[in-house]
Structure formats: C-alpha cells, structure tokens
Coordinates of C-alpha atoms in Angstrom, one line a residue:
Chain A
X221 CA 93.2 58.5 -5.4
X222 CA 93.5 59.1 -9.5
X223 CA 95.8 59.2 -11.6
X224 CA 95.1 60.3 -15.5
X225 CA 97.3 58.3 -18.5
X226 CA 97.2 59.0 -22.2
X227 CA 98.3 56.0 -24.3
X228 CA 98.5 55.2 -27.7
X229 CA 99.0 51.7 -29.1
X230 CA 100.0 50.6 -32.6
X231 CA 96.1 48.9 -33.2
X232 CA 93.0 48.6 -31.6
X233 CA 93.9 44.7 -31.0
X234 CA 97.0 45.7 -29.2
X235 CA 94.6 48.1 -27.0
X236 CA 92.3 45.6 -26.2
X237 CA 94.7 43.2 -25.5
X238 CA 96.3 45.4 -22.6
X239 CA 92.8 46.5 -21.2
X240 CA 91.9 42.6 -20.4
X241 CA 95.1 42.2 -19.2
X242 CA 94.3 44.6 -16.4
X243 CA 91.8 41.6 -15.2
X244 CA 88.6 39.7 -16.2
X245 CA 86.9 36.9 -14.1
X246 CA 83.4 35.3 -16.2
X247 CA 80.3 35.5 -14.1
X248 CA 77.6 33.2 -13.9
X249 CA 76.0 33.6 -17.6
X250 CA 79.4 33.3 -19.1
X251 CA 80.2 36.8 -19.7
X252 CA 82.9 38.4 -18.8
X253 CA 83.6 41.3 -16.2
X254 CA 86.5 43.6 -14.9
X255 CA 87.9 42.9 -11.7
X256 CA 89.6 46.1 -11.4
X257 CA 88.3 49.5 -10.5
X258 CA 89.9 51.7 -13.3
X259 CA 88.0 54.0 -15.7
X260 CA 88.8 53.2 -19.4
X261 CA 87.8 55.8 -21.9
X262 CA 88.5 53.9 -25.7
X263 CA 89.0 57.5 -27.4
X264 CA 89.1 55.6 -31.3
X265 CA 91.9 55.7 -34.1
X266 CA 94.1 58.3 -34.7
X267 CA 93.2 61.5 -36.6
X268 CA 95.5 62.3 -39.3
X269 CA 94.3 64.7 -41.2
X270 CA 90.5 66.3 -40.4
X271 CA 87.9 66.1 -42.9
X272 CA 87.5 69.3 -44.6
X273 CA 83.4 70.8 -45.1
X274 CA 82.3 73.6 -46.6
X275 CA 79.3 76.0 -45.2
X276 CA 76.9 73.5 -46.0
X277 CA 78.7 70.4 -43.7
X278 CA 79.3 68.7 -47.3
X279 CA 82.3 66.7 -47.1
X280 CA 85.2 68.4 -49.6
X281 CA 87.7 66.1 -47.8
X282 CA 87.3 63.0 -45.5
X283 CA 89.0 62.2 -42.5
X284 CA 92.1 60.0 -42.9
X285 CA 92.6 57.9 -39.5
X286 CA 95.8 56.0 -38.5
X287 CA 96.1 52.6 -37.2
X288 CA 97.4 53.7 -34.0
X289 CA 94.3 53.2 -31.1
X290 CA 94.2 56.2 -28.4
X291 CA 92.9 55.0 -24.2
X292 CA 92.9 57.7 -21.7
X293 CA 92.7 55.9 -18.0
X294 CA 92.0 57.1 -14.7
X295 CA 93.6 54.4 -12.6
X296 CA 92.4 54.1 -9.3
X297 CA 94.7 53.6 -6.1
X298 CA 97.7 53.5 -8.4
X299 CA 100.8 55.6 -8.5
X300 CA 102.3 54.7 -12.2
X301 CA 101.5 53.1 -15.2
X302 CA 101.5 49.2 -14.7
X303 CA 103.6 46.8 -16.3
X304 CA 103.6 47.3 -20.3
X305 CA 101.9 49.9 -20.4
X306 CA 104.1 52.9 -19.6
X307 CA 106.1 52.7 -23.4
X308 CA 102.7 53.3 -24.8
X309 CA 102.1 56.6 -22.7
X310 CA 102.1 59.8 -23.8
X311 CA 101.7 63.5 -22.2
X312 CA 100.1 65.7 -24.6
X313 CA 100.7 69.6 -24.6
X314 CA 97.9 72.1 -25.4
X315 CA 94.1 71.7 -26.2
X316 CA 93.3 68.1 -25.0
X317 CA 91.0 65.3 -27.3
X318 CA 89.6 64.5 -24.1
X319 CA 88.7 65.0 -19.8
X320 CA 87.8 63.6 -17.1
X321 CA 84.6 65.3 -15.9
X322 CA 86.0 67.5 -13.2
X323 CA 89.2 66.5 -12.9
X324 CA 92.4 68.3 -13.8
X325 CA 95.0 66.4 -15.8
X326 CA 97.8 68.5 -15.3
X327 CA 97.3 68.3 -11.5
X328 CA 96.7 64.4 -11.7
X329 CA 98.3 63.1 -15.0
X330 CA 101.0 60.5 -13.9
X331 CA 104.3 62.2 -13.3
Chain B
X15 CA 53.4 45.7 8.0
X16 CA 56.6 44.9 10.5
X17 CA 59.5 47.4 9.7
X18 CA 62.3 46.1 7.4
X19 CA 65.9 46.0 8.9
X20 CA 67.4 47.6 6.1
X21 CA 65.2 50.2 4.2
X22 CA 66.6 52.1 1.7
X23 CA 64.3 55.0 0.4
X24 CA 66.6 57.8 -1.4
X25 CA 66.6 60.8 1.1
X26 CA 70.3 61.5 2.6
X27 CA 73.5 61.7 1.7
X28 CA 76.6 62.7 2.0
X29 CA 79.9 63.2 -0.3
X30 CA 83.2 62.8 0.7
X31 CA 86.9 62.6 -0.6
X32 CA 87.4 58.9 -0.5
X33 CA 83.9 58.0 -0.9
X34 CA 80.2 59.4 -0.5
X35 CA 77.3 57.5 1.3
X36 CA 73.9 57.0 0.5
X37 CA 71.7 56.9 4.2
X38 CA 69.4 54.2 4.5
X39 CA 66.4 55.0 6.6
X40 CA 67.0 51.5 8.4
X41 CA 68.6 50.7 10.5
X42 CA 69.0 54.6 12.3
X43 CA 72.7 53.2 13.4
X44 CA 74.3 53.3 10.3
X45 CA 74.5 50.2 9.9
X46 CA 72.5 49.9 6.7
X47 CA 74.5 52.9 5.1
X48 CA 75.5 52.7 1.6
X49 CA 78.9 53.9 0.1
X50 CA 79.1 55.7 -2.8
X51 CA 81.8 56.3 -5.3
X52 CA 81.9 58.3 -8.4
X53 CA 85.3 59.5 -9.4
X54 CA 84.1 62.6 -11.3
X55 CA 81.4 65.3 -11.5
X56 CA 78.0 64.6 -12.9
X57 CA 74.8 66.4 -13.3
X58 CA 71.5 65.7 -11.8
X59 CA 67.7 67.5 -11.9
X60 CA 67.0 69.2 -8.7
X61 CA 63.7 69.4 -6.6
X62 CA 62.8 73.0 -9.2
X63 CA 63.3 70.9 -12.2
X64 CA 67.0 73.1 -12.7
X65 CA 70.2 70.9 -14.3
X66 CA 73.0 71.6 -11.4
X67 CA 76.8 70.4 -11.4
X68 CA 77.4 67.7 -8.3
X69 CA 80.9 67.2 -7.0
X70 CA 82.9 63.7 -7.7
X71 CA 81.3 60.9 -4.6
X72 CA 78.3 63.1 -4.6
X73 CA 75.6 60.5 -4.8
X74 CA 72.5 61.9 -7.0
X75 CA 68.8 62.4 -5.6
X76 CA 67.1 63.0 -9.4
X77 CA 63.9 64.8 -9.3
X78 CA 63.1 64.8 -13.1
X79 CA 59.4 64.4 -13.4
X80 CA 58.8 63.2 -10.0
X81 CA 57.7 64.4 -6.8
X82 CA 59.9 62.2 -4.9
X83 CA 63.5 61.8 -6.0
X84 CA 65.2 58.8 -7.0
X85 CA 68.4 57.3 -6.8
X86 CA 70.5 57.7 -10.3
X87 CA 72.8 55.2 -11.1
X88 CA 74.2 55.5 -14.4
X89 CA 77.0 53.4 -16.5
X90 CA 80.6 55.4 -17.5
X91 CA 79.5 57.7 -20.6
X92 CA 81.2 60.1 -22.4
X93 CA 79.9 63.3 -24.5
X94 CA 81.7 63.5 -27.6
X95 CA 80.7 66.7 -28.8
X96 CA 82.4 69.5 -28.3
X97 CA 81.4 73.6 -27.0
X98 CA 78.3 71.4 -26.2
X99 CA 76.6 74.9 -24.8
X100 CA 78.2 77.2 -27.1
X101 CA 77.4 75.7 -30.4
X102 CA 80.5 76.8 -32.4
X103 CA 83.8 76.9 -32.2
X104 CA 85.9 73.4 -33.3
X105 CA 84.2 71.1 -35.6
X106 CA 81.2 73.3 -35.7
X107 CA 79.6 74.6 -39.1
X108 CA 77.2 77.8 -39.5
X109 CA 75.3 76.4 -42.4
X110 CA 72.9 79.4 -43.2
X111 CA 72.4 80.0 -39.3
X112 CA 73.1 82.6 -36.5
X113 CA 73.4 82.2 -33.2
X114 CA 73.3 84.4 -30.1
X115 CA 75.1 83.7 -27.4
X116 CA 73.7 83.8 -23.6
X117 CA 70.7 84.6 -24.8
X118 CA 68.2 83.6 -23.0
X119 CA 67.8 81.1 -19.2
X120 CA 69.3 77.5 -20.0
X121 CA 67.8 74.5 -18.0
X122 CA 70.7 75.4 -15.5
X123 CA 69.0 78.4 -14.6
X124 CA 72.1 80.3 -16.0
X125 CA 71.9 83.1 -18.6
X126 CA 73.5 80.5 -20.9
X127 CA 70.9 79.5 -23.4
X128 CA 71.7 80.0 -27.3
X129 CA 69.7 81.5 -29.7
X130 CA 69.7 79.7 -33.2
X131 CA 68.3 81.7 -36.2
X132 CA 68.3 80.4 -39.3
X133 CA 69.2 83.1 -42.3
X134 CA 67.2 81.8 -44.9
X135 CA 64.3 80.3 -46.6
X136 CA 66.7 77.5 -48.4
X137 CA 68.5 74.6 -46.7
X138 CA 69.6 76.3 -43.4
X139 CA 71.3 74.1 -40.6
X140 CA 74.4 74.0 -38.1
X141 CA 76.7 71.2 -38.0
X142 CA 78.7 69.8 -36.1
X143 CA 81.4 66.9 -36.8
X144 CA 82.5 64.0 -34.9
X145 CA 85.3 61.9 -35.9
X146 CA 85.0 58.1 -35.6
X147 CA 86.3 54.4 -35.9
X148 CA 85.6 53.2 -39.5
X149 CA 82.6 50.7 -37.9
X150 CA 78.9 51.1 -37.3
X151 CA 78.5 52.4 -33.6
X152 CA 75.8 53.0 -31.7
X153 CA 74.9 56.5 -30.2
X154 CA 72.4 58.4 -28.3
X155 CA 72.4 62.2 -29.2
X156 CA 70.3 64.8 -27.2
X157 CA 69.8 68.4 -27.3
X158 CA 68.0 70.7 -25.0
X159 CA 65.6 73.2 -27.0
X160 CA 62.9 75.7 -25.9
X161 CA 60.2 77.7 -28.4
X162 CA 61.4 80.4 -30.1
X163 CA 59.8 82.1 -33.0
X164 CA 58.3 79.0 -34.3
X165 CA 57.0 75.6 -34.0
X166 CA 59.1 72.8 -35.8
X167 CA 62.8 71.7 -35.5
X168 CA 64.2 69.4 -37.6
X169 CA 67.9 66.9 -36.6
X170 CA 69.6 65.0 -38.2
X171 CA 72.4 62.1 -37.4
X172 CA 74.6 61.6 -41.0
X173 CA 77.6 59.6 -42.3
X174 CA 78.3 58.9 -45.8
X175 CA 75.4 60.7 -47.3
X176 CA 72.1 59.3 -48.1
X177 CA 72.9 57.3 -44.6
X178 CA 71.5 59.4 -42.0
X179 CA 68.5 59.6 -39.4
X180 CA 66.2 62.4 -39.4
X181 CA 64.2 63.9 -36.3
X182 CA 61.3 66.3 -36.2
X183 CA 60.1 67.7 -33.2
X184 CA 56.8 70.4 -32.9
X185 CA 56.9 72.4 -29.7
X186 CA 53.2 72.7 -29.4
X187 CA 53.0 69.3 -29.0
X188 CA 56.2 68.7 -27.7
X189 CA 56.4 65.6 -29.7
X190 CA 58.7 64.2 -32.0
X191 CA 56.5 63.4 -34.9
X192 CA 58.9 62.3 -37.6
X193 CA 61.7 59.8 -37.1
X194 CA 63.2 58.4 -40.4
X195 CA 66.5 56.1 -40.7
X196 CA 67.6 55.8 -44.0
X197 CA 70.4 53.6 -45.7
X198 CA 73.1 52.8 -43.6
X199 CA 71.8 54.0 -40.4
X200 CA 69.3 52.1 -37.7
X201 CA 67.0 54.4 -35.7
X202 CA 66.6 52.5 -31.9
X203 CA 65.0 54.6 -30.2
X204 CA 63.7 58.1 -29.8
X205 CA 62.2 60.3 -27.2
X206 CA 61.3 63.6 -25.5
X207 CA 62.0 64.3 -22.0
X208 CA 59.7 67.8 -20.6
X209 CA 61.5 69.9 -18.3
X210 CA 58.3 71.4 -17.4
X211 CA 59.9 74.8 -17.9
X212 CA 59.5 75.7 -21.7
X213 CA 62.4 73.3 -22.4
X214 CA 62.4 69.8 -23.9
X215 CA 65.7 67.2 -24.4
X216 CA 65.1 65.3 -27.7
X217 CA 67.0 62.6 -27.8
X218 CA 67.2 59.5 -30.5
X219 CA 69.3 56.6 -30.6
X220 CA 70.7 54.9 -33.6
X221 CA 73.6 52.8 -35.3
X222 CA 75.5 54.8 -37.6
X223 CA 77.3 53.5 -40.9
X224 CA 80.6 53.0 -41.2
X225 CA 81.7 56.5 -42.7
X226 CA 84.6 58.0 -40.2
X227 CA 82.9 61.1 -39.8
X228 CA 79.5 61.8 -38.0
X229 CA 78.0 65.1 -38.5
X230 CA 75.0 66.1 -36.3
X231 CA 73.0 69.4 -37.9
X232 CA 70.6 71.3 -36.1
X233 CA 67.2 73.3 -37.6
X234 CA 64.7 75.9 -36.5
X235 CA 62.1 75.6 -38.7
X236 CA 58.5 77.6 -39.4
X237 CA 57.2 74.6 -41.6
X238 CA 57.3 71.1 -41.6
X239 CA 60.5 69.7 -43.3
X240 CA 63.7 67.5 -42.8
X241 CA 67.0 69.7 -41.9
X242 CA 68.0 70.5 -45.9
X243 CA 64.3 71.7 -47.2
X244 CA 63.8 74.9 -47.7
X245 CA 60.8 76.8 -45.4
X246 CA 58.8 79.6 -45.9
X247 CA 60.7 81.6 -42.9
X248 CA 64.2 82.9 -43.1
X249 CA 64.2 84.1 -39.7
X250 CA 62.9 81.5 -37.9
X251 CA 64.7 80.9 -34.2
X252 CA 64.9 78.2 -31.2
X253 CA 66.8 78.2 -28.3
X254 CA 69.4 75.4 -27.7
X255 CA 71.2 74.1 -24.9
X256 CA 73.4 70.9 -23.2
X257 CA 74.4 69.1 -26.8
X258 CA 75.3 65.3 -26.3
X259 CA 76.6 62.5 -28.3
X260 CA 77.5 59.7 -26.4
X261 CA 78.1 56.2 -27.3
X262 CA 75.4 53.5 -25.8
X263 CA 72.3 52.8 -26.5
X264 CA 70.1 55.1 -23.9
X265 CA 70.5 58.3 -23.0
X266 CA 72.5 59.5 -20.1
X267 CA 72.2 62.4 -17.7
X268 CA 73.7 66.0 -19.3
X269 CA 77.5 66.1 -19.8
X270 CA 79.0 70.0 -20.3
X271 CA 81.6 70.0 -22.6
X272 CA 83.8 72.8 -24.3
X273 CA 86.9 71.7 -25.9
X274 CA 87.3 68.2 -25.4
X275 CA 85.2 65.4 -25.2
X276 CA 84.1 65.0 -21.6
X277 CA 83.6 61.8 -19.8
X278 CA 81.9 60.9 -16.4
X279 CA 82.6 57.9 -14.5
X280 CA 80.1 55.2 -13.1
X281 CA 78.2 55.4 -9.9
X282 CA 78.6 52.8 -7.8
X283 CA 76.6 52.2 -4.2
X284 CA 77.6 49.2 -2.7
X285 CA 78.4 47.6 0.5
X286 CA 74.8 48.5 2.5
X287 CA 74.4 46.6 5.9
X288 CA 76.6 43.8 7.9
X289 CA 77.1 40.4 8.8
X290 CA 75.4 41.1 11.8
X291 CA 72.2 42.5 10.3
X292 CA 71.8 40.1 7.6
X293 CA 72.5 37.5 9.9
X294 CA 68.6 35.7 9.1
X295 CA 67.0 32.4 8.5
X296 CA 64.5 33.8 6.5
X297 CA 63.2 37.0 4.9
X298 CA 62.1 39.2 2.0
X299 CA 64.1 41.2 -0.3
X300 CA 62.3 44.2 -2.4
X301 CA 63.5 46.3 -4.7
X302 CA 61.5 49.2 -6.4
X303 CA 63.7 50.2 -9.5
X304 CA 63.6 51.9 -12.7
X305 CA 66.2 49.7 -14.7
X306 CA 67.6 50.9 -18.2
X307 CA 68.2 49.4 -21.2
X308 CA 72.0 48.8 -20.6
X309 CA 72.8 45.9 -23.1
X310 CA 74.8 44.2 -20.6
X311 CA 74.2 42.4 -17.2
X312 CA 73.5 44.6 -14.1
X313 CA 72.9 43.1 -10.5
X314 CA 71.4 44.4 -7.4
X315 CA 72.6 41.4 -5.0
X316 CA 72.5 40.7 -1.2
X317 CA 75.9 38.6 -0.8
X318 CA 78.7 37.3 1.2
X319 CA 81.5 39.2 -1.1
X320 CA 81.7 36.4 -3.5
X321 CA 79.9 33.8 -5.9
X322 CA 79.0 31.4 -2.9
X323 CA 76.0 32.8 -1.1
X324 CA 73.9 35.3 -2.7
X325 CA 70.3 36.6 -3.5
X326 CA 70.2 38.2 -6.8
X327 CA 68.4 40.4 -9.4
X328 CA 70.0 40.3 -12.9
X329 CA 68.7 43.2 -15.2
X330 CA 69.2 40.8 -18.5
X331 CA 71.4 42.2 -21.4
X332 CA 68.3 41.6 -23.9
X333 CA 66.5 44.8 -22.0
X334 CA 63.4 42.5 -21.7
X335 CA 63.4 40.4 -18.5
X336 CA 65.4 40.0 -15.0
X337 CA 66.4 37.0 -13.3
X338 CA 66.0 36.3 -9.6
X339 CA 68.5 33.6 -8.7
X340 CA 69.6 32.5 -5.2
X341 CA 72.9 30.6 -4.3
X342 CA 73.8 28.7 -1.3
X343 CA 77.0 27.3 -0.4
X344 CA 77.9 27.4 -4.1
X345 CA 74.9 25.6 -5.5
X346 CA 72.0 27.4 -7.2
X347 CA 68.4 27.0 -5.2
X348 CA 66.6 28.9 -7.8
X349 CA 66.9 30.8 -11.3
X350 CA 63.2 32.4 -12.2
X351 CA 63.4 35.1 -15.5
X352 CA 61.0 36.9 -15.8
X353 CA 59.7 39.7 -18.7
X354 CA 59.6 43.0 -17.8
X355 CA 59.6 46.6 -19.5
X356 CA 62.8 48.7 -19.2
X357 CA 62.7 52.4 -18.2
X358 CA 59.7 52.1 -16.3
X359 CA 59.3 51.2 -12.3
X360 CA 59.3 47.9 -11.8
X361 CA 59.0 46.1 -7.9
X362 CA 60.6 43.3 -7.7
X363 CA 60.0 41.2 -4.1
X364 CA 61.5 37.7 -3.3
X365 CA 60.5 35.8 0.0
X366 CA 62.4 33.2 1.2
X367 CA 62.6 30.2 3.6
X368 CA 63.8 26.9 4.0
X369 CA 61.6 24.8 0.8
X370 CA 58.9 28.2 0.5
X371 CA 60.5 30.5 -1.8
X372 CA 57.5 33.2 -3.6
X373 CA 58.8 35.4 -6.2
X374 CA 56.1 39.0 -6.7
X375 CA 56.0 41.2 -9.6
X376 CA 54.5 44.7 -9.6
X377 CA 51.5 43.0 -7.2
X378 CA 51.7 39.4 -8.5
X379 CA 53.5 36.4 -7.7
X380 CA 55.3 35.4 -10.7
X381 CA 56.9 32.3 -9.3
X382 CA 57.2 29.6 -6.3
X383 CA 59.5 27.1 -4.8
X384 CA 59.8 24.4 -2.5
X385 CA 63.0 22.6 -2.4
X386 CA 65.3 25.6 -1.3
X387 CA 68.3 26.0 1.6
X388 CA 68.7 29.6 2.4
X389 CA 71.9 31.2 2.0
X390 CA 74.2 32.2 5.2
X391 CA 76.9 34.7 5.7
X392 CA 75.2 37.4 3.6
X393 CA 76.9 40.5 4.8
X394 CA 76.2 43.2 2.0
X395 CA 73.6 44.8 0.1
X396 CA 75.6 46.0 -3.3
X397 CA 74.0 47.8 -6.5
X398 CA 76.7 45.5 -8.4
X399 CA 77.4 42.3 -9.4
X400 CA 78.8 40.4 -5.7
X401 CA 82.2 40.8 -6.6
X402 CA 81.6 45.0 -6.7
X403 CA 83.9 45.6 -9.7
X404 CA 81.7 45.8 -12.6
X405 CA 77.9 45.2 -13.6
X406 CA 77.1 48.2 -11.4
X407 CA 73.1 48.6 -11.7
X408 CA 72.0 51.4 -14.1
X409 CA 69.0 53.0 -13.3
X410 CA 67.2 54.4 -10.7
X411 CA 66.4 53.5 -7.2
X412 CA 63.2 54.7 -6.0
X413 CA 63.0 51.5 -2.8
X414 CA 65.1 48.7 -1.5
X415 CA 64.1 46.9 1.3
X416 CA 65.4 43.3 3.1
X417 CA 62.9 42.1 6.0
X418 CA 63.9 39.2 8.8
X419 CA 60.8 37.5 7.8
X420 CA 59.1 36.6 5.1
X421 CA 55.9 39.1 4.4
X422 CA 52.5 37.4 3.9
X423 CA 51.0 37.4 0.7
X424 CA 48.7 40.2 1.3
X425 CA 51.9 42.4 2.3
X426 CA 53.8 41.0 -1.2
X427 CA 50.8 41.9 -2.8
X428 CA 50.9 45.6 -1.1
X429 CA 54.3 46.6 -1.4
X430 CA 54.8 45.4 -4.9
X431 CA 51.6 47.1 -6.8
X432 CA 52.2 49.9 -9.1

C-alpha cells in the first residue's frame, strides 16, 4: 500500500541526510544502495519568485530560489511519516508542483 | 538442445493490486513465475506501434521496432515539463507561433496531436521554462513530431544565454543532422526513434549550466536554421506531441503530464523460480538483454536472498562493460568484465561446474575457469541486485534462461550468436 508525503527541509544537506537515514547497505564494488522500497522524488529548491520572459523566452527577470529543499515520497507499506520526518511535512492546497503517475494524492496523501 | 528449467521469454502477464507477474514459459507450474511491481502507471508501445497507458503492476511487453516484444524495465523518472501534450498553458511561451489544438492523430491513436505554425519569417519559436537547482544537471528531453508543411525543425536546450544545445532534425530523412553544444552546456547524446507511422521522438541528452532556469524552444522550419534564425516561410507547421524532460542520462519511455511534473516509479521483476528448482550441481545461466546506459550498477542475479551465494551479471556504471561474478559460501569463485555496447542486444551465457566455468559473449567464449566451487541454496532469479531493494536492471529483456547442465560448446555458441 502507498502513502504520498510532501516535505520541505531547511537545505538540500538536511534532505539528503534524512533520505540515507531511511537505509543504505554498500554492495560489492563499494557503492552504496537503498535497502528500503520507497519512491523518492528530489523536487529541487524552493521557488520564490518565477522568472519573468517576454514573447521571445528572453529572461526580463530570473528566478530567485530559497534554501529550503522540497521531497515528495511514496512510502511503501507504511502508515505515517517515520521518525523526524513528519515536522518537515507539509499538505499543499490547490495546483500541485508534482504527481505520482496515476495515483491520487488526496485519496492517498498521509492523513 | 535439452529444455531449460526456467525459461523466461516475454509473452504473459498479469497485473494485480499487490503485485503483477511476469509468466515464464518454464517451468508450466508456476514455478518459474516472476513478480512484478510498479507502484504507478507507465506507458508502453503496443504490437500496432500505438503509445497506450498501462495500469500500476502492469508489467510492459514493448513492441517498439520489433516483431517480438520485449521486457521493459526502466529506472524511477520523472517528466518535468508541464501540459506536455498541450504545449501551453504554465511556463509555456508563444514566441511568434500558433498552435492548434487536437489537430491531428497523436502516437496514441487519439485525436490529440498539436499543430505548431510559426507566424513569421523572423526568429519564431515556443518556449517553455523549467525551473532548477543552481548546478549543472544532466537531462534527456524528447518530443514527438510528424511532417507538416515542411521539412526542418530546429530545438534547442538553453540556460544563461549563449549556453545552450541546438538540435536540427529533417523529416525526409528523419535524421537529426545538426547537434551543437555551446558554452556552458555538454551535448551526450542524441537520437531519433521511428514510430513507423509518420511520427518520430527526437530526443538529445546533455548537461546544462548552472543558470536556475532551463528553457526548452521548439521550431517548425521551411529552411535550414537554428531555433532564432529567420526562414523564408512564415507559415511553416509540424505536428507535436508527448514533451519530456527528465533528469538522467537516457531517454525513458513517454510520461503525460499536464499541470505538474509527473513521475513514474521503477519496475522491478524479481523473485523467479525456487529452492527446489534451482536446487543443481551444475548448469548454464543466459540472459539475452538490451541494457541501458544507467550510470549506476544494475544486476540480473540468480541468488540465495543475500551476498553469500550468487551468480551474477553487473551492467557496470561506466556504460561500457558487465561483470560476470560468482560467489560461494561468501567467497568469490570468479569476477570476468567484459566490454560490451549499451542499448543494443547483448547474450550473455555462463556455464558452470565444479573447476569448468566458460563464460560466452554474443557467440564467443570470452572467458574460462578451472578452480571454481559452485554455489548452493540459490532459490531466486531477481532482475536486481540479491538483496531486491535497489540496482533494479534497466533495460530490456528479450531471453533468460538457467539450464541443470551445462550446454556444450556448440549449444553456447548457438544460443549466444546475434
């Protein structure tokens, strides 16, 4: 069974840093692997304000981008956010950044 | 040549809410079935060359220029552009164009296709903008187009301007003739894939700069030009369909999109065969495989569920080689690498025995060994790394088979030829 979380950490480091915590073994040329089944999706800094183009697509104003690091997760065979991670969640209203391919978020967004 | 006991040739499968299941052909008990999980839809080619939506644990039969289907099995992806078959909306720029919606028959067979007129004989492009980490990434971006009124089109990938990558494409070769990286961009690797039906997916893969916004521009063109020249038409006209930008370095099966950024999940078969049927003193493992260029470690093993016994093919994160490797009771009997080109089929056959190990590739033994122990308790057959968590295979199964014996040469020869 899924469940969809929307995060957002204070840095990309911080995000990182929570996704290995969710497991990592090394295999046999030294690199490492997950040991969990969940689907991370690393949706990239913040937008603050949207660049601004004119007919053309020349830039008249670029895009400003915060610090903050945005993950959506499917979690597989889980019923809530695991540990440390639920402070960092966040339930959107209206159009959505991003989807799981088929999947409602509404209907399977953690409650 | 003696029947395998576990042949895998894509033919049969089934979905399912917990899980799917690819049919092996051997054993007939079911034994030898795969499962399958893919926790979202994904698209696939069908036998009539037609782009159709599959259900999530749907495994995918993929016809796409073949006249037998394959196995897909494709990493996590995620298309970042947005409307990707209506070609406005947010983040999307006219630039001199017109389009026509549900114009014409997309390669979904639906009445969805877009026509994309330009307005005028200067610079005469739609954009549209992607917005991104401040640090060179590397993308694949792909867009279906069929011959309108003429015979070029032109792309481009941009950042901070001059840093860009320019595509050209004629449709009466249906070639991309001009492919041009410049500044801050690095141009991997381009291609066309032929639908066979009047409709071709460019595609091109590249490292942007480090600019935070990516804009992707699109050109119907009567003459020969980048995106921004002018042309000697003003009413020139393709048709587009299925826009994709995805990060990763190859391109990925068609993602629809409309206001978000879409992502499917991996595909993962794993878990073919038993203890019982695996339960050998010697045999022959073959696998017949398309891999892709991944950048990362990705296994096909026969194992016992963990690192101690195991027969192995690594698909090497340098795209150029794989490495057979065997392991018994913890300790590695072998570890052969081996060159090999990427996107193309590739058979891959190790035979193995106590001290008489022969390694074949695509019809010639590559390798041989004679101080070996054969591992025991292999149980599964996994398109994965042993433990079946990550470093999922990507590409595409055409054959796998494991035999309770080992083959003679002539039969290695056989069943590994091109």
């Amino acid at each position: 069974m899924i469940k969809l979380g929307k995060y957002i950490f204070d840095s990309e480091e911080q995000a990182e840093t929570k996704i290995k915590g969710l497991g990592v073994d090394t295999d046999d040329n030294g690199n490492e692997y997950s040991t969990h089944n969940h689907a991370i999706v690393r949706l990239g800094h913040e937008v603050l304000e949207k660049g601004e183009f004119d007919a053309e697509g020349n830039v008249i104003k670029e895009t400003v981008l915060s610090d903050k690091f945005l993950i959506d997760v499917a979690w597989n065979d889980i019923k809530d956010h695991p540990y440390g991670w639920k402070s960092y969640a966040v339930t959107p209203s209206g159009e959505l950044l991003h989807n799981f391919y088929g999947i409602d978020y509404l209907e399977n967004k953690i409650k | 040549m003696k029947k395998p006991i576990l042949g895998l040739i894509p033919s049969a499968y089934q979905g399912g809410v917990i899980y799917g299941k690819v049919y092996s052909i051997l054993p007939v008990n079911g034994d030898g079935d795969f499962l399958f999980l893919r926790n979202s839809n994904a698209t696939r080619v069908k036998e009539n060359g037609l782009i159709e939506n599959v259900d999530n644990n749907v495994p995918r039969l993929d016809w796409l220029n073949s006249n037998c289907p394959s196995l897909l099995l494709e990493p996590q992806r995620t298309n970042l552009a947005l409307y990707s078959e209506n070609f406005e909306g947010t983040n999307w720029s006219a630039g001199n164009t017109v389009i026509t919606q549900n114009d014409s028959i997309a390669p979904s067979g639906e009445q969805t296709a877009i026509k994309l007129q330009r307005t005028s004989t200067s610079a005469s492009y739609r954009t549209h903008f992607i917005y991104k980490s401040a640090s060179a990434i590397t993308y694949t971006t792909s867009v279906f187009v069929k011959q309108g009124e003429d015979n070029y089109f032109a792309m481009r990938s941009q950042g901070s301007y001059p840093s860009r990558v320019d595509i050209r494409f004629r449709f009466d070769t249906g070639l991309i003739y001009y492919a041009q990286a410049t500044s801050g961009f690095t141009l991997i690797d381009y291609n066309v894939e032929n639908y066979s039906n009047g409709w071709y997916r460019i595609y091109f893969t590249y490292t942007s700069d480090t600019n935070t916004t990516l804009s992707l521009t699109f050109s119907p063109r009567e003459t020969d030009g980048n995106i921004d020249s002018s042309d000697t038409s003003s009413t020139s006209f393709a048709y587009v369909w299925g826009f994709q930008t995805e990060v990763g370095n190859y391109l990925t099966s068609y993602i629809k999109t409309e206001g978000s950024a879409i992502t499917r999940f991996n595909d993962q078969c794993l878990n073919g065969g038993n203890g019982n049927l695996f339960d050998i003193t010697e045999g022959t493992f073959f696998v017949d495989v398309t891999p892709y260029k991944g950048g990362v470690y990705h296994y096909i093993s026969l194992n016992s569920g963990n690192n101690q016994n195991r027969i192995i093919f690594i698909f090497n994160n340098t795209n150029t080689s794989y490495t057979a490797r065997v392991v018994s009771s913890g300790s590695t009997q072998l570890n052969d690498t081996r060159t090999i080109t990427f996107e193309t089929r590739n058979k891959i056959a190790i035979s193995l025995k106590q001290n008489d190990v022969k390694i074949f590739l695509n019809g010639i033994e590559v390798a041989s060994f004679t101080n070996f122990i054969m591992p025991n308790d292999l149980d599964r057959l996994s398109f994965a790394i042993y433990a079946s968590t990550d470093n999922f295979f990507q590409g595409k199964v055409h054959d796998t088979r494991v035999y309770d014996r080992v083959l003679t040469e002539a039969e290695l020869i056989e069943l590994t030829t091109l």
